[in-house]
């Protein structure tokens, strides 16, 4: 065991303190810039070392008491010990640095839009279950880079309705002797529990990820759970028999209620099923979409492409003010949800295409006025971006969940486009994740 004394000078993109030690770099959980500590070096990975704080000597003025004792160990909340105002400043700074360093962009980055109460926002919770040595059932979050479950009774960032349900599931499993899954030998029934909550409606979905449908005692288990928690409006079984890290399997059966819940974003209602993608912060998503859509001067004349559209949320909201919206999404079930969502909200000036966004735009002969793009963390690709350039799309709204890939893609566009607006929005308080809205406009000379 090697222990060194070091000082953090920066934060990594994963929110860990960056400590320089001779020629080496050590990433340390829960160590903030300016802080000095004794650090245990744990392991090397991809050219850097990972370490943990053994003793703190110098404290940052931004250090606060975390709400959750295991906040750094579970790998979920890198920033719970970091004052919220400092988190927002850091996120703004990182967007600024990435854009400048990788794309030479000097456009002002507006201060990251935060939450009034940056806790208990997550509308989706997913936890693994396992058996402890003493026979009790445990659940929680995996310790970072491992499959060791850190038990958590009350998570500080998830919707408050989730924890009591999880606790009672544990008690019921113990009482009814329902075996939990054993990762090593593949035996047992219950693997994970996923809880999705609606912000605008009193609706809660519980998904039991199990190895076989109709396990012994299933009906009694469901009845007992619903009796204890009448706030649960639906329970779905998802069968996953594969020896894999992927949580959800392919077979689903509704065990109780309608099998889905609904929630609203900016006045429209969306259906959420067990596996559909839905933004996890219901309060911030309204701010994010408002910022993005306010950048378009709608006059009911625009044809808009909503690329990487998920269940169609941004496009459906844009359709209220545009002439025509085309949404493209590669995931089949999200695409089907999007079609349902359009029907449910009586939106008729929108079309949904299930395709790779780059393939679609490259072969599309519709005149597009605005392209809204919201790609996954890996960003967009050369084919998509060069098509934007070739088609001389006048306005691009780029919604990004990764400042580095955003900056890389903007660098690719930079001979043809000016960045006119940059606004980070904090979708994931207490974590190092950063969401940004950018507007780009075609240079006059292009
Ligand atoms: N705009 C949506 C979803 C954003 S997440 C929202 O705000 O909710 C990114 C989406 O891009 C996911 O739904 C993912 O399935 C989709 N996606 C990933 N790669 C894609 C590709 N190559 N072409 C089209 N869609 C893709």
Short mmCIF file of C-alpha atoms and ligand atoms in Angstrom, two decimals:
data_model
loop_
_atom_site.label_atom_id
_atom_site.label_comp_id
_atom_site.label_asym_id
_atom_site.label_seq_id
_atom_site.Cartn_x
_atom_site.Cartn_y
_atom_site.Cartn_z
CA UNK A 1 0.00 0.00 0.00
CA UNK A 2 1.56 3.27 -1.11
CA UNK A 3 0.54 6.53 0.55
CA UNK A 4 1.69 9.93 -0.69
CA UNK A 5 0.88 13.49 0.25
CA UNK A 6 -0.50 15.58 -2.60
CA UNK A 7 -2.56 18.60 -3.56
CA UNK A 8 -5.40 18.70 -6.09
CA UNK A 9 -4.95 21.38 -8.72
CA UNK A 10 -7.96 20.64 -10.90
CA UNK A 11 -10.91 18.30 -11.44
CA UNK A 12 -10.95 15.57 -14.07
CA UNK A 13 -13.84 15.18 -16.49
CA UNK A 14 -15.15 12.49 -14.13
CA UNK A 15 -15.09 14.98 -11.23
CA UNK A 16 -12.05 13.54 -9.44
CA UNK A 17 -9.31 15.68 -7.94
CA UNK A 18 -6.26 15.84 -10.21
CA UNK A 19 -3.01 15.47 -8.24
CA UNK A 20 0.38 15.77 -9.91
CA UNK A 21 3.02 13.57 -8.29
CA UNK A 22 6.37 13.76 -10.05
CA UNK A 23 5.64 12.74 -13.60
CA UNK A 24 2.49 10.88 -12.60
CA UNK A 25 -1.12 12.02 -12.43
CA UNK A 26 -3.42 10.66 -9.75
CA UNK A 27 -7.22 10.99 -9.91
CA UNK A 28 -8.63 11.14 -6.38
CA UNK A 29 -12.29 10.75 -5.40
CA UNK A 30 -13.71 13.53 -3.25
CA UNK A 31 -10.63 15.79 -3.34
CA UNK A 32 -11.28 19.31 -4.57
CA UNK A 33 -8.95 21.92 -6.08
CA UNK A 34 -6.65 23.46 -3.46
CA UNK A 35 -7.09 20.56 -1.03
CA UNK A 36 -4.14 18.62 0.33
CA UNK A 37 -4.35 15.07 1.61
CA UNK A 38 -2.58 11.82 2.31
CA UNK A 39 -3.59 9.70 -0.65
CA UNK A 40 -3.54 5.95 -1.01
CA UNK A 41 -2.63 4.96 -4.55
CA UNK A 42 -5.07 2.28 -5.63
CA UNK A 43 -4.43 1.21 -9.21
CA UNK A 44 -3.28 2.50 -12.59
CA UNK A 45 -5.63 2.75 -15.59
CA UNK A 46 -5.04 4.24 -19.02
CA UNK A 47 -1.85 6.06 -18.04
CA UNK A 48 -3.07 7.61 -14.78
CA UNK A 49 -3.35 6.36 -11.21
CA UNK A 50 -6.49 6.28 -9.11
CA UNK A 51 -6.31 7.10 -5.43
CA UNK A 52 -8.40 7.67 -2.34
CA UNK A 53 -8.12 10.16 0.50
CA UNK A 54 -6.69 8.71 3.71
CA UNK A 55 -6.42 11.97 5.63
CA UNK A 56 -7.33 15.49 4.59
CA UNK A 57 -4.87 18.20 5.65
CA UNK A 58 -6.05 21.30 3.81
CA UNK A 59 -9.78 21.84 3.19
CA UNK A 60 -11.35 23.76 0.33
CA UNK A 61 -13.68 26.61 1.34
CA UNK A 62 -16.21 24.91 -0.92
CA UNK A 63 -16.21 21.65 1.03
CA UNK A 64 -19.55 20.87 2.68
CA UNK A 65 -21.02 18.02 4.72
CA UNK A 66 -22.52 15.44 2.28
CA UNK A 67 -26.04 14.12 2.81
CA UNK A 68 -24.99 10.59 1.97
CA UNK A 69 -22.14 8.75 3.70
CA UNK A 70 -21.12 6.70 0.68
CA UNK A 71 -21.38 9.48 -1.86
CA UNK A 72 -17.92 9.07 -3.34
CA UNK A 73 -17.64 5.29 -2.95
CA UNK A 74 -20.78 4.51 -4.95
CA UNK A 75 -19.47 6.50 -7.88
CA UNK A 76 -22.78 8.31 -8.31
CA UNK A 77 -22.25 11.64 -6.58
CA UNK A 78 -18.71 12.89 -7.10
CA UNK A 79 -19.74 16.36 -5.92
CA UNK A 80 -21.92 15.93 -2.84
CA UNK A 81 -19.13 17.32 -0.70
CA UNK A 82 -18.67 20.28 -3.02
CA UNK A 83 -20.91 23.36 -2.44
CA UNK A 84 -23.60 23.60 -5.12
CA UNK A 85 -22.49 27.09 -6.19
CA UNK A 86 -18.97 25.68 -6.73
CA UNK A 87 -20.37 22.77 -8.79
CA UNK A 88 -22.14 25.22 -11.09
CA UNK A 89 -19.03 27.39 -11.44
CA UNK A 90 -16.93 24.33 -12.24
CA UNK A 91 -19.40 23.13 -14.90
CA UNK A 92 -19.47 26.54 -16.58
CA UNK A 93 -15.67 26.65 -16.54
CA UNK A 94 -15.31 23.18 -18.03
CA UNK A 95 -17.54 23.99 -20.96
CA UNK A 96 -15.58 27.19 -21.53
CA UNK A 97 -12.24 25.39 -21.38
CA UNK A 98 -13.30 22.51 -23.65
CA UNK A 99 -14.69 24.87 -26.28
CA UNK A 100 -11.62 27.08 -26.19
CA UNK A 101 -9.01 24.32 -26.05
CA UNK A 102 -10.53 22.06 -28.70
CA UNK A 103 -12.42 24.44 -30.96
CA UNK A 104 -10.92 27.86 -30.28
CA UNK A 105 -14.36 29.17 -29.36
CA UNK A 106 -14.35 32.37 -27.29
CA UNK A 107 -18.12 32.98 -27.24
CA UNK A 108 -19.30 33.83 -23.74
CA UNK A 109 -20.42 30.77 -21.79
CA UNK A 110 -23.42 31.75 -19.68
CA UNK A 111 -23.43 30.58 -16.05
CA UNK A 112 -24.75 27.04 -15.68
CA UNK A 113 -28.47 27.05 -14.78
CA UNK A 114 -28.90 25.20 -11.50
CA UNK A 115 -31.75 23.92 -9.33
CA UNK A 116 -33.26 25.62 -6.27
CA UNK A 117 -33.18 22.28 -4.50
CA UNK A 118 -30.50 20.15 -6.15
CA UNK A 119 -31.50 16.90 -4.38
CA UNK A 120 -34.10 14.15 -4.89
CA UNK A 121 -34.52 14.93 -8.56
CA UNK A 122 -33.89 11.57 -10.27
CA UNK A 123 -37.07 10.03 -11.65
CA UNK A 124 -35.36 6.72 -12.41
CA UNK A 125 -33.61 4.50 -9.91
CA UNK A 126 -32.01 1.19 -10.69
CA UNK A 127 -30.46 -1.02 -8.03
CA UNK A 128 -28.95 -4.52 -7.95
CA UNK A 129 -30.01 -6.99 -5.24
CA UNK A 130 -27.81 -9.67 -3.68
CA UNK A 131 -27.53 -11.85 -0.60
CA UNK A 132 -25.23 -10.93 2.26
CA UNK A 133 -23.07 -13.56 3.98
CA UNK A 134 -25.48 -13.58 6.95
CA UNK A 135 -28.37 -14.50 4.63
CA UNK A 136 -29.98 -11.04 4.65
CA UNK A 137 -30.88 -9.36 1.39
CA UNK A 138 -28.97 -6.25 0.40
CA UNK A 139 -29.36 -3.71 -2.37
CA UNK A 140 -27.60 -0.50 -3.29
CA UNK A 141 -25.19 0.81 -5.86
CA UNK A 142 -22.09 -0.84 -7.24
CA UNK A 143 -18.87 0.51 -5.82
CA UNK A 144 -17.12 2.29 -8.68
CA UNK A 145 -15.48 -0.09 -11.19
CA UNK A 146 -16.63 -3.16 -9.26
CA UNK A 147 -19.57 -5.42 -8.60
CA UNK A 148 -19.45 -4.86 -4.86
CA UNK A 149 -22.85 -3.59 -3.72
CA UNK A 150 -22.72 -0.59 -1.38
CA UNK A 151 -25.99 -0.71 0.57
CA UNK A 152 -27.92 2.59 0.40
CA UNK A 153 -31.11 3.07 2.36
CA UNK A 154 -31.72 6.67 1.34
CA UNK A 155 -30.13 8.07 -1.82
CA UNK A 156 -29.88 11.86 -1.76
CA UNK A 157 -30.54 12.46 -5.45
CA UNK A 158 -33.39 10.09 -6.20
CA UNK A 159 -37.11 10.83 -5.93
CA UNK A 160 -38.12 10.39 -2.29
CA UNK A 161 -40.79 7.83 -3.17
CA UNK A 162 -38.20 5.25 -4.26
CA UNK A 163 -36.30 4.43 -1.03
CA UNK A 164 -39.22 3.22 1.13
CA UNK A 165 -40.38 0.94 -1.70
CA UNK A 166 -36.91 -0.57 -2.12
CA UNK A 167 -36.63 -1.15 1.62
CA UNK A 168 -39.95 -2.98 1.74
CA UNK A 169 -39.01 -5.09 -1.27
CA UNK A 170 -35.95 -6.22 0.67
CA UNK A 171 -38.07 -7.08 3.76
CA UNK A 172 -40.62 -8.94 1.65
CA UNK A 173 -37.94 -10.96 -0.16
CA UNK A 174 -36.51 -12.00 3.21
CA UNK A 175 -39.91 -12.78 4.72
CA UNK A 176 -41.15 -14.75 1.72
CA UNK A 177 -37.82 -16.47 1.08
CA UNK A 178 -37.64 -15.36 -2.54
CA UNK A 179 -34.05 -16.00 -3.62
CA UNK A 180 -32.06 -13.07 -4.96
CA UNK A 181 -29.74 -13.53 -7.91
CA UNK A 182 -26.21 -14.77 -7.42
CA UNK A 183 -23.92 -13.29 -10.06
CA UNK A 184 -21.31 -15.99 -9.60
CA UNK A 185 -23.45 -19.04 -10.30
CA UNK A 186 -26.48 -17.51 -12.05
CA UNK A 187 -28.93 -18.94 -9.47
CA UNK A 188 -31.77 -17.02 -7.85
CA UNK A 189 -34.72 -14.93 -9.03
CA UNK A 190 -34.53 -11.19 -8.42
CA UNK A 191 -31.61 -9.34 -10.05
CA UNK A 192 -32.48 -5.65 -10.11
CA UNK A 193 -35.31 -3.35 -9.23
CA UNK A 194 -36.00 -0.28 -11.31
CA UNK A 195 -38.33 2.44 -10.09
CA UNK A 196 -39.64 5.22 -12.32
CA UNK A 197 -41.62 8.06 -10.83
CA UNK A 198 -43.77 10.70 -12.49
CA UNK A 199 -43.21 14.29 -11.40
CA UNK A 200 -46.56 15.69 -12.49
CA UNK A 201 -48.80 12.71 -11.71
CA UNK A 202 -49.12 10.44 -8.67
CA UNK A 203 -47.75 7.50 -10.65
CA UNK A 204 -44.94 5.10 -9.77
CA UNK A 205 -43.68 2.15 -11.80
CA UNK A 206 -41.76 -0.75 -10.25
CA UNK A 207 -39.88 -3.05 -12.60
CA UNK A 208 -38.70 -6.38 -11.21
CA UNK A 209 -35.81 -7.73 -13.24
CA UNK A 210 -36.08 -11.47 -12.68
CA UNK A 211 -34.68 -14.69 -14.09
CA UNK A 212 -38.04 -16.38 -14.63
CA UNK A 213 -41.62 -15.36 -14.99
CA UNK A 214 -44.04 -16.72 -12.42
CA UNK A 215 -41.65 -17.36 -9.58
CA UNK A 216 -43.12 -19.14 -6.54
CA UNK A 217 -45.01 -16.67 -4.36
CA UNK A 218 -45.13 -14.02 -7.10
CA UNK A 219 -48.81 -13.13 -6.68
CA UNK A 220 -48.51 -12.83 -2.89
CA UNK A 221 -45.39 -10.73 -3.29
CA UNK A 222 -47.11 -8.30 -5.67
CA UNK A 223 -50.22 -8.07 -3.47
CA UNK A 224 -48.18 -7.44 -0.34
CA UNK A 225 -46.06 -4.78 -2.06
CA UNK A 226 -49.05 -2.89 -3.43
CA UNK A 227 -50.85 -3.10 -0.12
CA UNK A 228 -47.85 -1.59 1.65
CA UNK A 229 -47.32 1.00 -1.10
CA UNK A 230 -50.59 2.07 -2.71
CA UNK A 231 -48.64 4.83 -4.49
CA UNK A 232 -47.32 2.12 -6.87
CA UNK A 233 -49.56 2.32 -9.94
CA UNK A 234 -47.93 -0.39 -12.03
CA UNK A 235 -45.53 -3.33 -11.67
CA UNK A 236 -43.73 -4.89 -14.63
CA UNK A 237 -41.64 -8.05 -14.77
CA UNK A 238 -38.63 -7.92 -17.04
CA UNK A 239 -37.01 -11.28 -17.62
CA UNK A 240 -33.26 -11.33 -17.94
CA UNK A 241 -31.61 -14.75 -17.91
CA UNK A 242 -28.36 -13.71 -19.54
CA UNK A 243 -25.05 -13.69 -17.63
CA UNK A 244 -24.46 -10.04 -18.47
CA UNK A 245 -23.99 -6.59 -16.95
CA UNK A 246 -26.89 -5.24 -19.00
CA UNK A 247 -29.74 -4.70 -16.56
CA UNK A 248 -32.84 -5.27 -18.69
CA UNK A 249 -33.75 -8.37 -20.68
CA UNK A 250 -36.01 -8.54 -23.71
CA UNK A 251 -39.20 -10.13 -22.32
CA UNK A 252 -41.67 -8.07 -20.35
CA UNK A 253 -44.94 -8.85 -18.64
CA UNK A 254 -47.21 -6.45 -16.85
CA UNK A 255 -47.97 -7.85 -13.40
CA UNK A 256 -50.09 -5.01 -12.09
CA UNK A 257 -51.66 -1.82 -13.48
CA UNK A 258 -51.26 -0.46 -17.02
CA UNK A 259 -47.53 -1.22 -17.52
CA UNK A 260 -46.58 2.42 -18.04
CA UNK A 261 -46.66 5.80 -16.38
CA UNK A 262 -46.93 9.28 -17.85
CA UNK A 263 -45.29 12.62 -17.20
CA UNK A 264 -45.49 16.14 -18.62
CA UNK A 265 -42.86 18.37 -20.16
CA UNK A 266 -43.82 21.94 -21.02
CA UNK A 267 -47.51 21.13 -21.24
CA UNK A 268 -47.28 17.93 -23.30
CA UNK A 269 -47.84 14.47 -21.86
CA UNK A 270 -45.48 11.57 -22.51
CA UNK A 271 -45.86 7.88 -21.87
CA UNK A 272 -42.95 6.13 -20.22
CA UNK A 273 -42.55 2.38 -20.38
CA UNK A 274 -40.09 0.13 -18.62
CA UNK A 275 -37.23 0.55 -21.10
CA UNK A 276 -37.88 3.86 -22.85
CA UNK A 277 -35.37 6.70 -22.62
CA UNK A 278 -36.71 9.67 -20.71
CA UNK A 279 -34.76 12.61 -19.32
CA UNK A 280 -34.09 11.85 -15.65
CA UNK A 281 -34.45 15.36 -14.21
CA UNK A 282 -38.08 16.46 -14.65
CA UNK A 283 -37.50 20.00 -13.35
CA UNK A 284 -34.39 20.83 -15.34
CA UNK A 285 -35.61 19.27 -18.56
CA UNK A 286 -38.16 22.07 -18.91
CA UNK A 287 -35.39 24.65 -18.52
CA UNK A 288 -33.15 22.78 -20.97
CA UNK A 289 -35.79 22.51 -23.68
CA UNK A 290 -36.95 26.11 -23.13
CA UNK A 291 -33.40 27.40 -23.58
CA UNK A 292 -32.95 25.28 -26.73
CA UNK A 293 -36.29 26.16 -28.34
CA UNK A 294 -36.16 29.87 -27.46
CA UNK A 295 -33.09 30.06 -29.69
CA UNK A 296 -35.30 29.48 -32.71
CA UNK A 297 -37.33 32.46 -33.89
CA UNK A 298 -40.39 30.43 -34.70
CA UNK A 299 -42.91 31.86 -37.14
CA UNK A 300 -44.84 28.70 -38.02
CA UNK A 301 -42.90 28.62 -41.29
CA UNK A 302 -39.90 26.50 -40.27
CA UNK A 303 -39.06 22.96 -41.19
CA UNK A 304 -37.11 21.52 -38.28
CA UNK A 305 -35.11 18.31 -37.99
CA UNK A 306 -34.99 16.86 -34.46
CA UNK A 307 -32.07 14.44 -34.69
CA UNK A 308 -31.35 11.82 -31.99
CA UNK A 309 -34.90 12.46 -30.85
CA UNK A 310 -35.49 9.70 -28.24
CA UNK A 311 -39.23 9.49 -27.53
CA UNK A 312 -39.79 12.65 -29.56
CA UNK A 313 -39.95 15.15 -26.71
CA UNK A 314 -38.06 18.14 -28.16
CA UNK A 315 -39.59 17.74 -31.62
CA UNK A 316 -43.14 17.48 -30.29
CA UNK A 317 -42.71 20.65 -28.26
CA UNK A 318 -41.12 22.44 -31.24
CA UNK A 319 -44.01 21.34 -33.48
CA UNK A 320 -46.37 23.74 -31.68
CA UNK A 321 -44.54 26.66 -33.29
CA UNK A 322 -43.03 25.21 -36.46
CA UNK A 323 -44.55 24.36 -39.83
CA UNK A 324 -43.15 20.85 -39.94
CA UNK A 325 -40.91 18.70 -37.76
CA UNK A 326 -39.04 15.57 -38.76
CA UNK A 327 -37.70 13.44 -35.91
CA UNK A 328 -35.04 10.82 -36.45
CA UNK A 329 -34.11 8.21 -33.86
CA UNK A 330 -32.36 4.85 -34.30
CA UNK A 331 -33.88 3.00 -31.33
CA UNK A 332 -37.01 1.16 -32.40
CA UNK A 333 -38.87 1.23 -29.08
CA UNK A 334 -38.14 4.95 -28.54
CA UNK A 335 -39.38 5.53 -32.12
CA UNK A 336 -42.64 3.68 -31.38
CA UNK A 337 -43.07 5.63 -28.12
CA UNK A 338 -42.59 8.85 -30.09
CA UNK A 339 -45.42 7.94 -32.50
CA UNK A 340 -47.70 7.23 -29.53
CA UNK A 341 -46.68 10.49 -27.91
CA UNK A 342 -47.65 12.45 -31.03
CA UNK A 343 -51.10 10.79 -31.09
CA UNK A 344 -51.62 11.35 -27.39
CA UNK A 345 -50.87 15.05 -27.76
CA UNK A 346 -52.71 15.49 -31.09
CA UNK A 347 -49.61 16.77 -32.86
CA UNK A 348 -50.00 16.27 -36.60
CA UNK A 349 -47.20 18.29 -38.19
CA UNK A 350 -44.47 15.85 -37.17
CA UNK A 351 -43.05 12.75 -38.88
CA UNK A 352 -40.96 10.08 -37.20
CA UNK A 353 -38.17 8.23 -38.92
CA UNK A 354 -36.46 5.22 -37.38
CA UNK A 355 -32.97 5.39 -38.85
CA UNK A 356 -29.39 6.32 -38.20
CA UNK A 357 -29.39 10.13 -38.03
CA UNK A 358 -26.39 10.45 -40.37
CA UNK A 359 -27.85 8.10 -42.99
CA UNK A 360 -31.13 9.95 -42.89
CA UNK A 361 -29.80 13.49 -43.16
CA UNK A 362 -27.33 12.54 -45.89
CA UNK A 363 -30.16 11.15 -48.04
CA UNK A 364 -32.83 13.66 -47.13
CA UNK A 365 -33.97 16.04 -49.84
CA UNK A 366 -36.27 18.12 -47.66
CA UNK A 367 -35.25 21.77 -47.23
CA UNK A 368 -34.37 22.14 -43.53
CA UNK A 369 -34.36 25.52 -41.80
CA UNK A 370 -33.14 24.40 -38.40
CA UNK A 371 -31.47 21.23 -37.12
CA UNK A 372 -31.78 20.39 -33.44
CA UNK A 373 -29.33 17.66 -32.48
CA UNK A 374 -29.07 15.86 -29.14
CA UNK A 375 -26.62 13.00 -29.66
CA UNK A 376 -25.47 10.51 -26.99
CA UNK A 377 -22.25 11.08 -25.01
CA UNK A 378 -20.10 9.96 -27.91
CA UNK A 379 -21.34 12.96 -29.92
CA UNK A 380 -22.26 13.06 -33.59
CA UNK A 381 -20.14 11.85 -36.52
CA UNK A 382 -18.37 13.21 -39.57
CA UNK A 383 -21.10 12.10 -41.96
CA UNK A 384 -23.79 13.97 -40.05
CA UNK A 385 -21.67 17.09 -39.55
CA UNK A 386 -20.40 17.28 -43.12
CA UNK A 387 -23.97 16.97 -44.37
CA UNK A 388 -24.92 19.99 -42.24
CA UNK A 389 -22.12 21.88 -43.98
CA UNK A 390 -22.97 20.61 -47.48
CA UNK A 391 -26.61 21.51 -47.06
CA UNK A 392 -25.68 24.93 -45.67
CA UNK A 393 -28.15 24.50 -42.80
CA UNK A 394 -28.58 28.03 -41.45
CA UNK A 395 -29.14 27.28 -37.81
CA UNK A 396 -28.06 24.39 -35.59
CA UNK A 397 -29.11 23.89 -31.99
CA UNK A 398 -26.75 21.40 -30.38
CA UNK A 399 -27.84 19.88 -27.05
CA UNK A 400 -24.92 17.96 -25.59
CA UNK A 401 -24.28 15.79 -22.55
CA UNK A 402 -20.52 15.77 -23.01
CA UNK A 403 -18.49 19.00 -23.38
CA UNK A 404 -15.52 17.19 -24.98
CA UNK A 405 -17.48 15.63 -27.86
CA UNK A 406 -19.44 18.89 -28.24
CA UNK A 407 -16.16 20.80 -28.65
CA UNK A 408 -14.81 18.18 -31.06
CA UNK A 409 -17.93 18.42 -33.24
CA UNK A 410 -17.93 22.23 -33.14
CA UNK A 411 -14.26 22.23 -34.19
CA UNK A 412 -15.30 20.16 -37.21
CA UNK A 413 -17.95 22.75 -38.13
CA UNK A 414 -15.88 25.81 -37.29
CA UNK A 415 -14.82 26.85 -40.83
CA UNK A 416 -18.49 27.25 -41.72
CA UNK A 417 -20.28 28.04 -38.46
CA UNK A 418 -20.09 30.63 -35.68
CA UNK A 419 -21.03 29.66 -32.16
CA UNK A 420 -23.50 32.34 -31.11
CA UNK A 421 -24.76 31.05 -27.77
CA UNK A 422 -23.56 28.64 -25.08
CA UNK A 423 -25.63 27.77 -22.02
CA UNK A 424 -24.88 24.86 -19.66
CA UNK A 425 -27.92 23.54 -17.77
CA UNK A 426 -27.39 21.40 -14.69
CA UNK A 427 -29.36 18.24 -15.39
CA UNK A 428 -27.34 16.14 -12.94
CA UNK A 429 -26.60 18.03 -9.68
CA UNK A 430 -24.08 16.38 -7.31
CA UNK A 431 -22.51 14.54 -10.24
CA UNK A 432 -19.82 15.55 -12.72
CA UNK A 433 -22.13 15.26 -15.75
CA UNK A 434 -22.57 18.41 -17.81
CA UNK A 435 -25.35 19.30 -20.24
CA UNK A 436 -24.96 22.23 -22.65
CA UNK A 437 -27.09 23.99 -25.23
CA UNK A 438 -25.21 25.68 -28.10
CA UNK A 439 -26.48 27.65 -31.05
CA UNK A 440 -24.47 27.75 -34.27
CA UNK A 441 -25.20 29.89 -37.30
CA UNK A 442 -23.88 29.56 -40.82
CA UNK A 443 -21.13 32.11 -41.56
CA UNK A 444 -22.19 34.77 -44.06
CA UNK A 445 -19.28 33.90 -46.37
CA UNK A 446 -20.26 30.23 -46.58
N1 LIG B 1 -33.54 14.19 -27.54
C1 LIG B 1 -33.98 13.13 -26.66
C2 LIG B 1 -33.00 11.97 -26.53
C3 LIG B 1 -31.56 12.26 -26.34
S1 LIG B 1 -30.57 10.85 -25.93
C4 LIG B 1 -34.37 13.69 -25.30
O1 LIG B 1 -34.13 14.84 -24.99
O2 LIG B 1 -34.99 12.95 -24.54
C5 LIG B 1 -29.85 10.43 -27.47
C6 LIG B 1 -30.72 9.58 -28.36
O3 LIG B 1 -29.99 9.34 -29.57
C7 LIG B 1 -31.09 8.21 -27.80
O4 LIG B 1 -32.49 8.06 -27.84
C8 LIG B 1 -30.40 7.22 -28.76
O5 LIG B 1 -31.17 6.05 -28.98
C9 LIG B 1 -30.31 8.03 -30.02
N2 LIG B 1 -29.22 7.65 -30.97
C10 LIG B 1 -27.98 7.22 -30.68
N3 LIG B 1 -27.26 7.07 -31.82
C11 LIG B 1 -28.07 7.42 -32.84
C12 LIG B 1 -27.88 7.47 -34.26
N4 LIG B 1 -26.73 7.14 -34.82
N5 LIG B 1 -28.92 7.88 -35.02
C13 LIG B 1 -30.11 8.23 -34.45
N6 LIG B 1 -30.33 8.19 -33.12
C14 LIG B 1 -29.34 7.78 -32.32
#
